[in-house]
Amino acid sequence: MEGMIQSSVPQYSKPFHSLATMARSVPNPRIIAMHRRRHRIPQLTSHSFLPFISSSPTGSTVSFATPEVGVSNTETPEWAMQDFYTLRKDVETVLERVEEIRAAAGLKQLQEDLAALEAAATDSALWDNRATAQETLQALTDCKDKLKLLHDFKTQADDAETIIKLTEEMESIDSALLQEASGIIKELNKALDRFELTQLLSGPYDKEAAVITITAGAGGTDAQDWADMLLRMYVRWGEKQRYETKVVEKSVGEEAGIKSATIEIEGRYAYGYLSGEKGTHRIVRQSPFNAKGLRQTSFSGVEVMPLLPEDSTDVEIPEEDLDISFTRAGGKGGQNVNKVETAVRITHIPTGVAVRCTEERTQLANKIKALSRLKAKLLVIAEEQRACEIKQIRGNAVKAEWGQQIRNYVFHPYKLVKDVRTAYETSDITSVMDGELDPFIKAYLKHKYSMTANPSGLS
Amino acid sequence: MRLSFIRPISCCAVSSPTTLVKPQTPLFLRPPTFKTTLTDLKKWHLWAKSLASSVGSAFLNLDNGPDSNQLLRELNWLIEDAIGTPKSILEQPHKSRNGNSTVLIRTCLDELYVLWKQRVEERRPFQYVVGCEHWRDLVLSVQEGVLIPRPETELIVDLVDEAIKENEELRDGLWGDLGTGSGALAIGIARILGSKGRVIATDLSPVATAVASYNVQRYDLEEKVHVKQGSWFEPLRDNEGEFVGLVSNPPYIPSKDIGGLQAEVGRHEPRLALDGGASGMNDLIHLCDGAVSMLKPGGFFAFETNGDEQSKFLVHYIETKKQGSFSKVKMVSDFAGIQRFITGFRGR
C-alpha cells in the first residue's frame, strides 16, 4: 500500500536535506518524467508528512493511510524510514566506489587512448596492413566499450542519487522510486564486481571464449558420475553468465556418468574466468554406486583452453613434432567397417602435450580443430611458463601443473567445498554444483593477481 | 507423445529402397518446411537418446557395430541435419516457457521417429538415414545402392596430390575413377586438378551413376567429371592409353566374409560394391591388368585393397606377371597402420 511506512526508528530526528544540493547535473529524463508523474498524483504534502513522522511513537507501525489517494501499488514493497536510510547509505557507498573505479581504470588515459585510436582508425593508411588494421579497430572498440561502461556506472549511480534527493525534496516516500533506486544499486554493484574482476583479467587470451574438457579419473562409475556432475556445474555456470554454452562432445560411461566431455563456452572473458578451473577436482562422498554406501574419493580432470579465432594462432609447429593418431573402429577397416568414428588425437612430441577432438564429422575436420586446440594449449602453457616460444616449454612441468589438485568437494561426513589454492570455502555445496562458482573464480583471480604483483608470496 | 514407437500415418514418404534411380536429396538440403513444437521435438530427442543408450555395447560385441556413444554422436548430427533452427534450442532445458514455440525441421517429426528407429533397430547406416556422408571437405549425397565412402579412401586423394606435385604433367591430364560409387574420388581429384584436367568416373550400377552425377553437379564439376555407366574399363575404350592416372576402390571383400560383416555394411550396403569374389581380388587383378593399356607412360595408379595380404599379393603379382609394365610399385598404409593401398607408375 502506497504511503505506508513501517518504522522501527524510535524518533525521527534528522531532517531531510534541503534541495539546494540536489541535481548538480542533468538528471535521468526518466526520473524527471517519474517526478512529474508523481506530482500529478495526489500526494501527501510535506506539511502533513514531517510532523506526523516526528510524533510517531516508538516502534509502532505508523500508517499513512490516505484513502483519498486511492492509488494502491501492491507490486512494490512497503518502505520503512530505516530502509530509506540504508538505501541512502548504499547510494553514498556506491558513488564512492564508482569514483574509485573510474580513477583506478585510468579514465583520463582512456580518453587520450580513444582520441589516438580514433585518429589511427580514420587514417587513410589504415588498411595497408590488414592485421594491424583489425587490431586497431578491435582496440578502438575495446576502449569505447570500457569508456561506455565507466560512463554507465556514473549515470546509474547518479540516477540512484537523484532518486534519493528527489525523495528528500518531496519529503515523501515513493516506494516505486525507491524500489527502482534499490534495483539500480543492486545491479550496479554486480556490474562493478564484474568490472573489478575483469581488471584482474589481463592475460593475452583472457578475453577469448573457452573450451573445457572434463575427463573422469580412475575410480570407475563413481568417477564417471563425478565427471558428469562437473559437466553440469560448468554448463550451469555458463548459462548463468549468459554465455553461449555448448556441449560439443560427450562420451557416456557404461553404467552412469561420462568418461569425458567437451564444452565450448563463448562470450567475452570466458577463458579468463575459467582458466583457473583447470586441474584435478576431488570429491568425497558416500558413493551411490557402492552397495555399502562407503565413503569414496574420486577425481576428475578439468582442462581449460582458450578458443582462439582460426587466424590468430600464427604458431607453426613442425610436422615431425606431431604425432597424429586417428581412432579407427578396429577390425579390418576399409569396406568391412562403417562406423562414424572420426576421433583424432594429436600429441606434441617434444612436450607430451596432447589434445583429442571427436565432435566433427570427418577426420580432416577433427584434425584441423584438434590442431588449433593444441596450438591454443601450447600458447597458454608457454605463457604460464613465461617461455617466449613453444620450444622452451618444459614438458615435465606441464603434467604437474595441469594435473594439480585444485579443489575438494566434500559431501560426507560434512558439506564443504574448499579451494586448495585460495583456501576459499563454502558449505553450500548445492549452490556450487548448481554453477555458483563466481566466489571461487574471484578468489582465485585475486590470489593469482597478488602472486604476480607480489612474487615473494610464492613459497 | 509416444514412448514406444507406433508407426504413424506419415506426412511424408519414408525413404524408398534401392531401385529408385532418381537421386534423393540429402536431409540437410531439404527446405525446413515442417513445423513442430519445441516440446514435441524434445520428446523425440529424449526418446531417441534412450533408444541409443539402450544399445550399450551390444552391437559392438555382436559384430563390431556402433556403441551407444557413437549412436549418440550420430543423433547429434541427425539433429544438425534435420533442424532448420539452431540445434542449441534442444540444449536449453530451463526455458520451459518456450515449449510451444515452433521449430522448423526438414522432415516431419513422425519421419524422424521412423528414421531413428531404422538406424538403431534395423542398423540402417547413419549415412543412408541422413542421405549424406561427410568425406574430406565434401558432403556427398548417398543412398541405398551406393557404397558409403570410407575415411580410409580419403587418403587416395592425398596420394594423387603427392603424385601431381612430383609431376605437374599429371595435373592437366585425363584421370579415371573406376567403380566411382558416390563419385567421392572423382570429385576429390577433380578439385585438385588444373584447368585442363578431366576425370572419367565409371560404375556398373545405375543408382551409383545417378548419385555420382548428382554429387558432381552439386560441386559444379560437370565440366571436369564425366560419369559413365558400365563395367570397369568398358566405358573407357575410346580413351585407351590416354590416362595419366587411375584410381579405384573396387569391391575387395572375399565372398565368404560378407555374411559376417557389421550389420550396417552386410545388410544394407550394395554387395556389388563389396564382394570381390572368392579371394576378394577378382576386380583388383582385373584393374591391374587393364591399367597397363589404359595408362600413358609415366601415368600413376592407386588402388585400395582389403589390407596387408592383398596388397602384398598385388605387388608381387605386378612385379612377376606385369614385369616391366610398372615402376615404383609400393604399398601405403592407412591411418590404422594397415597396408591399405598399392600405388605405382606406368613404365616409360
Coordinates of N, CA and C in Angstrom, one line a residue, chain B residues 155-331:
Chain B
L155 N 42.5 -41.0 -48.2 CA 43.9 -40.9 -48.4 C 44.3 -41.0 -49.9
I156 N 43.5 -41.6 -50.7 CA 43.8 -41.8 -52.1 C 44.0 -40.4 -52.8
V157 N 43.1 -39.5 -52.3 CA 43.2 -38.1 -52.9 C 44.6 -37.5 -52.5
D158 N 45.0 -37.7 -51.3 CA 46.3 -37.2 -50.9 C 47.4 -37.9 -51.7
L159 N 47.3 -39.2 -52.0 CA 48.3 -39.8 -52.7 C 48.4 -39.3 -54.2
V160 N 47.2 -39.0 -54.7 CA 47.2 -38.3 -56.0 C 47.8 -37.0 -56.0
D161 N 47.5 -36.2 -54.9 CA 48.0 -34.9 -54.8 C 49.6 -34.9 -54.7
E162 N 50.1 -35.9 -54.0 CA 51.6 -36.0 -53.9 C 52.1 -36.3 -55.3
A163 N 51.5 -37.3 -56.0 CA 52.0 -37.6 -57.4 C 52.0 -36.4 -58.3
I164 N 50.9 -35.7 -58.2 CA 50.8 -34.5 -59.1 C 51.9 -33.5 -58.7
K165 N 52.1 -33.3 -57.5 CA 53.2 -32.3 -57.1 C 54.5 -32.7 -57.6
E166 N 54.8 -34.1 -57.7 CA 56.0 -34.5 -58.2 C 56.1 -34.4 -59.7
N167 N 55.0 -34.5 -60.4 CA 55.0 -34.5 -61.8 C 53.8 -33.7 -62.3
E168 N 54.0 -32.4 -62.5 CA 53.0 -31.4 -62.8 C 52.2 -31.8 -64.1
E169 N 52.8 -32.7 -64.9 CA 52.1 -33.1 -66.2 C 50.8 -33.8 -65.8
L170 N 50.8 -34.4 -64.7 CA 49.6 -35.2 -64.3 C 48.4 -34.2 -64.0
R171 N 48.7 -33.0 -63.7 CA 47.7 -32.1 -63.2 C 46.6 -31.7 -64.3
D172 N 47.1 -31.7 -65.6 CA 46.2 -31.3 -66.6 C 45.8 -32.5 -67.6
G173 N 46.0 -33.7 -67.0 CA 45.7 -34.9 -67.9 C 44.3 -35.5 -67.6
L174 N 44.1 -36.7 -68.2 CA 42.9 -37.4 -68.0 C 43.0 -38.5 -66.9
W175 N 42.1 -38.4 -66.0 CA 42.1 -39.4 -64.9 C 40.9 -40.3 -64.9
G176 N 41.0 -41.5 -64.4 CA 39.9 -42.4 -64.4 C 39.6 -42.9 -62.9
D177 N 38.3 -42.8 -62.5 CA 37.9 -43.4 -61.2 C 37.0 -44.6 -61.5
L178 N 37.5 -45.8 -61.3 CA 36.7 -47.0 -61.7 C 35.9 -47.5 -60.5
G179 N 34.6 -47.6 -60.7 CA 33.7 -48.0 -59.7 C 33.5 -46.9 -58.7
T180 N 33.1 -45.8 -59.3 CA 33.1 -44.5 -58.5 C 32.1 -44.4 -57.4
G181 N 31.0 -45.2 -57.4 CA 30.1 -45.1 -56.3 C 29.4 -43.8 -56.2
S182 N 29.6 -43.1 -55.1 CA 29.0 -41.8 -54.9 C 29.8 -40.7 -55.7
G183 N 30.9 -41.1 -56.3 CA 31.7 -40.1 -57.0 C 32.8 -39.4 -56.2
A184 N 33.0 -40.0 -54.9 CA 33.9 -39.3 -54.0 C 35.3 -39.1 -54.5
L185 N 35.9 -40.1 -55.0 CA 37.3 -40.0 -55.5 C 37.3 -39.1 -56.7
A186 N 36.4 -39.2 -57.7 CA 36.4 -38.4 -58.9 C 36.3 -36.9 -58.5
I187 N 35.4 -36.6 -57.6 CA 35.2 -35.2 -57.2 C 36.4 -34.7 -56.4
G188 N 36.9 -35.5 -55.5 CA 38.1 -35.1 -54.7 C 39.3 -34.8 -55.6
I189 N 39.5 -35.7 -56.6 CA 40.6 -35.5 -57.5 C 40.4 -34.3 -58.4
A190 N 39.1 -34.2 -59.0 CA 38.8 -33.1 -59.9 C 39.1 -31.8 -59.2
R191 N 38.9 -31.7 -57.9 CA 39.2 -30.4 -57.3 C 40.6 -30.1 -57.1
I192 N 41.5 -31.0 -57.3 CA 43.0 -30.7 -57.2 C 43.6 -30.6 -58.6
L193 N 42.8 -30.9 -59.6 CA 43.4 -30.9 -61.0 C 43.5 -29.5 -61.5
G194 N 44.3 -29.3 -62.6 CA 44.3 -28.0 -63.2 C 43.1 -27.7 -64.1
S195 N 43.2 -26.6 -64.8 CA 42.0 -26.2 -65.6 C 41.7 -27.2 -66.8
K196 N 42.8 -27.9 -67.2 CA 42.6 -28.8 -68.3 C 42.4 -30.3 -67.8
G197 N 42.6 -30.5 -66.6 CA 42.4 -31.8 -66.0 C 41.0 -32.3 -66.1
R198 N 40.8 -33.6 -66.4 CA 39.5 -34.2 -66.5 C 39.5 -35.5 -65.8
V199 N 38.3 -35.9 -65.3 CA 38.1 -37.3 -64.7 C 36.9 -38.0 -65.4
I200 N 37.2 -39.2 -65.8 CA 36.0 -40.0 -66.2 C 35.8 -41.0 -65.0
A201 N 34.5 -41.0 -64.6 CA 34.2 -41.9 -63.5 C 33.2 -43.0 -64.0
T202 N 33.5 -44.2 -63.7 CA 32.6 -45.3 -64.2 C 32.0 -46.0 -63.1
D203 N 30.8 -46.6 -63.3 CA 30.2 -47.5 -62.4 C 29.2 -48.4 -63.1
L204 N 29.1 -49.6 -62.7 CA 28.2 -50.5 -63.3 C 26.7 -50.3 -62.8
S205 N 26.6 -49.7 -61.6 CA 25.3 -49.5 -61.0 C 24.6 -48.3 -61.5
P206 N 23.4 -48.3 -62.0 CA 22.7 -47.1 -62.4 C 22.4 -46.2 -61.2
V207 N 22.2 -46.8 -60.0 CA 22.0 -45.9 -58.8 C 23.2 -45.1 -58.6
A208 N 24.4 -45.8 -58.6 CA 25.6 -45.1 -58.3 C 25.9 -44.0 -59.4
T209 N 25.7 -44.3 -60.6 CA 26.0 -43.2 -61.6 C 25.0 -42.1 -61.4
A210 N 23.8 -42.3 -61.1 CA 22.8 -41.2 -60.8 C 23.3 -40.4 -59.6
V211 N 23.7 -41.1 -58.6 CA 24.1 -40.3 -57.4 C 25.4 -39.6 -57.6
A212 N 26.4 -40.3 -58.3 CA 27.6 -39.6 -58.6 C 27.4 -38.4 -59.5
S213 N 26.5 -38.5 -60.5 CA 26.2 -37.3 -61.3 C 25.6 -36.2 -60.5
Y214 N 24.8 -36.5 -59.6 CA 24.2 -35.5 -58.7 C 25.2 -34.8 -57.9
N215 N 26.2 -35.6 -57.3 CA 27.2 -35.0 -56.5 C 28.1 -34.1 -57.3
V216 N 28.5 -34.6 -58.5 CA 29.3 -33.8 -59.4 C 28.7 -32.5 -59.7
Q217 N 27.4 -32.5 -59.9 CA 26.6 -31.3 -60.2 C 26.6 -30.4 -59.0
R218 N 26.4 -31.0 -57.8 CA 26.4 -30.1 -56.6 C 27.7 -29.4 -56.4
Y219 N 28.8 -30.0 -56.9 CA 30.1 -29.3 -56.7 C 30.5 -28.6 -58.0
D220 N 29.6 -28.4 -58.9 CA 29.8 -27.6 -60.1 C 31.0 -28.2 -60.9
L221 N 31.0 -29.5 -61.0 CA 32.2 -30.1 -61.7 C 31.8 -30.8 -63.0
E222 N 30.6 -30.4 -63.5 CA 30.1 -31.1 -64.7 C 31.1 -31.0 -65.9
E223 N 31.9 -29.9 -65.9 CA 32.8 -29.7 -67.0 C 34.0 -30.6 -66.8
K224 N 34.3 -31.0 -65.6 CA 35.5 -31.7 -65.3 C 35.3 -33.2 -65.2
V225 N 34.2 -33.6 -64.7 CA 34.0 -35.0 -64.3 C 32.8 -35.6 -65.2
H226 N 33.2 -36.6 -65.9 CA 32.1 -37.3 -66.8 C 31.8 -38.6 -66.1
V227 N 30.6 -38.9 -65.8 CA 30.2 -40.1 -65.2 C 29.6 -41.0 -66.3
K228 N 30.2 -42.2 -66.4 CA 29.7 -43.2 -67.4 C 29.3 -44.5 -66.8
Q229 N 28.2 -45.0 -67.3 CA 27.8 -46.3 -66.7 C 28.4 -47.5 -67.5
G230 N 28.9 -48.5 -66.8 CA 29.5 -49.6 -67.4 C 30.5 -50.3 -66.5
S231 N 30.9 -51.5 -66.9 CA 31.8 -52.3 -66.1 C 33.3 -51.8 -66.3
W232 N 33.9 -51.4 -65.2 CA 35.4 -51.1 -65.2 C 35.8 -50.3 -66.4
F233 N 36.6 -50.9 -67.3 CA 37.2 -50.1 -68.4 C 36.3 -50.0 -69.6
E234 N 35.2 -50.8 -69.6 CA 34.4 -50.8 -70.8 C 34.0 -49.4 -71.3
P235 N 33.5 -48.6 -70.5 CA 33.1 -47.3 -71.0 C 34.3 -46.4 -71.4
L236 N 35.5 -46.9 -71.2 CA 36.7 -46.1 -71.4 C 37.5 -46.5 -72.7
R237 N 36.9 -47.4 -73.5 CA 37.6 -47.9 -74.6 C 38.2 -46.8 -75.6
D238 N 37.4 -45.8 -75.7 CA 37.8 -44.7 -76.6 C 39.0 -44.0 -76.1
N239 N 39.3 -44.1 -74.8 CA 40.4 -43.3 -74.3 C 41.6 -44.2 -73.9
E240 N 41.7 -45.4 -74.5 CA 42.7 -46.3 -74.1 C 44.1 -45.6 -74.3
G241 N 45.0 -45.8 -73.3 CA 46.3 -45.2 -73.4 C 46.4 -43.7 -73.2
E242 N 45.3 -43.1 -72.8 CA 45.3 -41.6 -72.7 C 45.3 -41.2 -71.2
F243 N 45.2 -42.1 -70.3 CA 45.0 -41.7 -68.9 C 46.4 -41.4 -68.2
V244 N 46.4 -40.3 -67.5 CA 47.6 -40.0 -66.7 C 47.5 -40.6 -65.3
G245 N 46.3 -41.0 -65.0 CA 46.1 -41.6 -63.6 C 44.8 -42.4 -63.5
L246 N 44.9 -43.5 -62.7 CA 43.7 -44.3 -62.5 C 43.6 -44.5 -61.0
V247 N 42.4 -44.4 -60.5 CA 42.2 -44.7 -59.1 C 41.0 -45.6 -59.0
S248 N 41.0 -46.4 -57.9 CA 39.8 -47.2 -57.7 C 39.7 -47.8 -56.2
N249 N 38.5 -47.9 -55.7 CA 38.2 -48.6 -54.5 C 37.2 -49.7 -54.9
P250 N 37.8 -50.7 -55.5 CA 36.9 -51.8 -56.0 C 36.4 -52.7 -54.9
P251 N 35.4 -53.5 -55.2 CA 35.0 -54.5 -54.1 C 36.2 -55.4 -53.9
Y252 N 36.5 -55.6 -52.6 CA 37.7 -56.5 -52.3 C 37.4 -57.5 -51.2
I253 N 36.2 -57.5 -50.7 CA 36.0 -58.4 -49.5 C 35.7 -59.8 -50.1
P254 N 36.4 -60.8 -49.6 CA 36.2 -62.2 -50.0 C 34.7 -62.6 -49.8
S255 N 34.2 -63.3 -50.7 CA 32.7 -63.7 -50.7 C 32.3 -64.3 -49.3
K256 N 33.2 -65.2 -48.8 CA 32.9 -65.9 -47.6 C 32.8 -65.0 -46.4
D257 N 33.4 -63.8 -46.5 CA 33.4 -62.9 -45.3 C 32.2 -62.0 -45.3
I258 N 31.4 -61.9 -46.4 CA 30.3 -61.0 -46.5 C 29.3 -61.2 -45.4
G259 N 29.0 -62.5 -45.1 CA 28.0 -62.8 -44.1 C 28.3 -62.3 -42.7
G260 N 29.6 -62.2 -42.4 CA 30.0 -61.9 -41.0 C 30.2 -60.4 -40.8
L261 N 29.9 -59.6 -41.9 CA 30.2 -58.2 -41.8 C 29.3 -57.5 -40.8
Q262 N 29.7 -56.4 -40.3 CA 28.9 -55.5 -39.4 C 27.6 -55.3 -40.1
A263 N 26.5 -55.3 -39.4 CA 25.1 -55.3 -40.0 C 24.9 -54.1 -40.9
E264 N 25.4 -52.9 -40.5 CA 25.3 -51.7 -41.3 C 25.8 -52.0 -42.7
V265 N 26.9 -52.7 -42.8 CA 27.5 -52.9 -44.1 C 26.9 -54.1 -44.8
G266 N 26.9 -55.3 -44.2 CA 26.4 -56.5 -44.8 C 25.0 -56.5 -45.2
R267 N 24.1 -55.9 -44.3 CA 22.7 -55.9 -44.6 C 22.2 -54.8 -45.5
H268 N 23.0 -53.7 -45.5 CA 22.4 -52.5 -46.2 C 23.2 -52.0 -47.4
E269 N 24.5 -52.2 -47.4 CA 25.3 -51.6 -48.5 C 25.3 -52.6 -49.7
P270 N 25.5 -52.1 -50.9 CA 25.3 -53.0 -52.1 C 26.5 -54.0 -52.2
R271 N 26.0 -55.2 -52.3 CA 27.0 -56.3 -52.4 C 27.9 -56.1 -53.6
L272 N 27.4 -55.6 -54.6 CA 28.1 -55.3 -55.9 C 29.4 -54.5 -55.6
A273 N 29.3 -53.6 -54.6 CA 30.4 -52.8 -54.2 C 31.4 -53.4 -53.2
L274 N 31.0 -54.5 -52.7 CA 31.8 -55.1 -51.6 C 32.5 -56.4 -52.0
D275 N 31.7 -57.3 -52.7 CA 32.1 -58.6 -52.9 C 33.1 -58.8 -54.0
G276 N 34.3 -59.1 -53.7 CA 35.4 -59.2 -54.6 C 35.7 -60.6 -55.1
G277 N 34.7 -61.5 -54.9 CA 34.9 -62.9 -55.4 C 35.6 -63.7 -54.3
A278 N 35.9 -65.0 -54.6 CA 36.4 -66.0 -53.7 C 37.6 -65.4 -52.9
S279 N 38.6 -64.8 -53.5 CA 39.7 -64.3 -52.8 C 39.6 -62.8 -52.5
G280 N 38.5 -62.2 -53.1 CA 38.3 -60.8 -52.9 C 39.1 -60.0 -53.9
M281 N 39.9 -60.7 -54.8 CA 40.8 -59.9 -55.6 C 40.4 -60.0 -57.1
N282 N 39.3 -60.5 -57.4 CA 38.9 -60.6 -58.9 C 39.0 -59.2 -59.6
D283 N 38.4 -58.2 -58.9 CA 38.4 -56.9 -59.6 C 39.7 -56.2 -59.5
L284 N 40.4 -56.4 -58.4 CA 41.8 -55.8 -58.3 C 42.7 -56.3 -59.4
I285 N 42.7 -57.6 -59.6 CA 43.5 -58.1 -60.6 C 43.1 -57.6 -62.0
H286 N 41.8 -57.6 -62.2 CA 41.3 -57.0 -63.5 C 41.8 -55.6 -63.7
L287 N 41.8 -54.8 -62.6 CA 42.2 -53.4 -62.7 C 43.7 -53.3 -63.0
C288 N 44.5 -54.2 -62.4 CA 46.0 -54.2 -62.6 C 46.3 -54.5 -64.1
D289 N 45.6 -55.5 -64.5 CA 45.7 -56.0 -65.9 C 45.4 -54.8 -66.9
G290 N 44.2 -54.2 -66.7 CA 43.7 -53.2 -67.6 C 44.6 -51.9 -67.5
A291 N 45.1 -51.6 -66.4 CA 45.9 -50.4 -66.2 C 47.0 -50.3 -67.2
V292 N 47.6 -51.5 -67.6 CA 48.8 -51.5 -68.5 C 48.4 -50.8 -69.8
S293 N 47.3 -51.1 -70.4 CA 47.0 -50.5 -71.7 C 46.3 -49.1 -71.6
M294 N 45.7 -48.9 -70.4 CA 44.9 -47.6 -70.3 C 45.8 -46.4 -69.9
L295 N 46.9 -46.7 -69.2 CA 47.7 -45.6 -68.7 C 48.8 -45.2 -69.7
K296 N 49.0 -43.9 -69.8 CA 50.1 -43.3 -70.6 C 51.4 -43.7 -69.9
P297 N 52.5 -43.7 -70.6 CA 53.8 -43.9 -69.9 C 54.0 -42.8 -68.8
G298 N 54.4 -43.2 -67.6 CA 54.5 -42.3 -66.5 C 53.3 -42.0 -65.7
G299 N 52.2 -42.6 -66.2 CA 50.9 -42.5 -65.5 C 50.9 -43.1 -64.2
F300 N 50.0 -42.6 -63.3 CA 50.0 -43.0 -61.9 C 48.8 -43.9 -61.6
F301 N 48.9 -44.8 -60.7 CA 47.7 -45.5 -60.2 C 47.7 -45.7 -58.7
A302 N 46.5 -45.7 -58.1 CA 46.4 -46.0 -56.7 C 45.1 -46.8 -56.5
F303 N 45.2 -48.0 -55.9 CA 44.1 -48.8 -55.7 C 44.0 -49.2 -54.2
E304 N 42.7 -49.2 -53.7 CA 42.5 -49.6 -52.3 C 42.3 -51.1 -52.3
T305 N 42.8 -51.7 -51.2 CA 42.7 -53.2 -51.1 C 42.1 -53.5 -49.7
N306 N 41.9 -54.8 -49.5 CA 41.4 -55.3 -48.2 C 42.5 -55.2 -47.1
G307 N 43.7 -54.8 -47.5 CA 44.8 -54.7 -46.5 C 45.9 -55.7 -46.8
D308 N 46.8 -55.7 -45.8 CA 48.2 -56.3 -45.9 C 48.3 -57.4 -46.9
E309 N 47.6 -58.5 -46.7 CA 47.8 -59.7 -47.6 C 47.5 -59.4 -49.0
Q310 N 46.4 -58.8 -49.3 CA 46.0 -58.4 -50.7 C 47.0 -57.5 -51.3
S311 N 47.5 -56.5 -50.6 CA 48.4 -55.6 -51.1 C 49.7 -56.3 -51.5
K312 N 50.2 -57.1 -50.5 CA 51.4 -57.9 -50.8 C 51.3 -58.7 -52.0
F313 N 50.2 -59.4 -52.1 CA 49.9 -60.3 -53.3 C 50.0 -59.4 -54.6
L314 N 49.3 -58.3 -54.6 CA 49.2 -57.5 -55.8 C 50.6 -57.0 -56.2
V315 N 51.4 -56.5 -55.2 CA 52.7 -56.0 -55.5 C 53.5 -57.2 -56.2
H316 N 53.4 -58.3 -55.6 CA 54.1 -59.5 -56.1 C 53.6 -59.8 -57.5
Y317 N 52.3 -59.8 -57.7 CA 51.6 -60.1 -59.0 C 52.2 -59.1 -60.1
I318 N 52.2 -57.8 -59.7 CA 52.7 -56.8 -60.7 C 54.1 -57.1 -61.1
E319 N 54.9 -57.3 -60.0 CA 56.4 -57.5 -60.2 C 56.7 -58.7 -61.1
T320 N 55.9 -59.8 -60.9 CA 56.2 -61.0 -61.7 C 55.4 -61.1 -63.0
K321 N 54.0 -60.9 -62.9 CA 53.2 -61.1 -64.1 C 53.2 -59.9 -65.0
K322 N 53.5 -58.7 -64.5 CA 53.4 -57.5 -65.3 C 54.8 -56.9 -65.4
Q323 N 55.8 -57.7 -65.4 CA 57.2 -57.3 -65.3 C 57.5 -56.2 -66.4
G324 N 58.1 -55.1 -65.9 CA 58.4 -54.1 -66.8 C 57.3 -53.1 -67.2
S325 N 56.1 -53.4 -66.8 CA 55.0 -52.5 -67.2 C 54.9 -51.3 -66.2
F326 N 55.3 -51.6 -64.9 CA 55.1 -50.6 -63.9 C 56.4 -50.3 -63.2
S327 N 56.5 -49.1 -62.6 CA 57.7 -48.8 -61.8 C 57.2 -48.2 -60.5
K328 N 58.2 -48.2 -59.5 CA 57.9 -47.7 -58.2 C 56.6 -48.2 -57.6
V329 N 56.4 -49.5 -57.7 CA 55.2 -50.0 -57.1 C 55.4 -50.2 -55.6
K330 N 54.5 -49.7 -54.8 CA 54.6 -49.8 -53.4 C 53.3 -49.9 -52.7
M331 N 53.4 -50.3 -51.4 CA 52.2 -50.4 -50.6 C 52.2 -49.1 -49.7

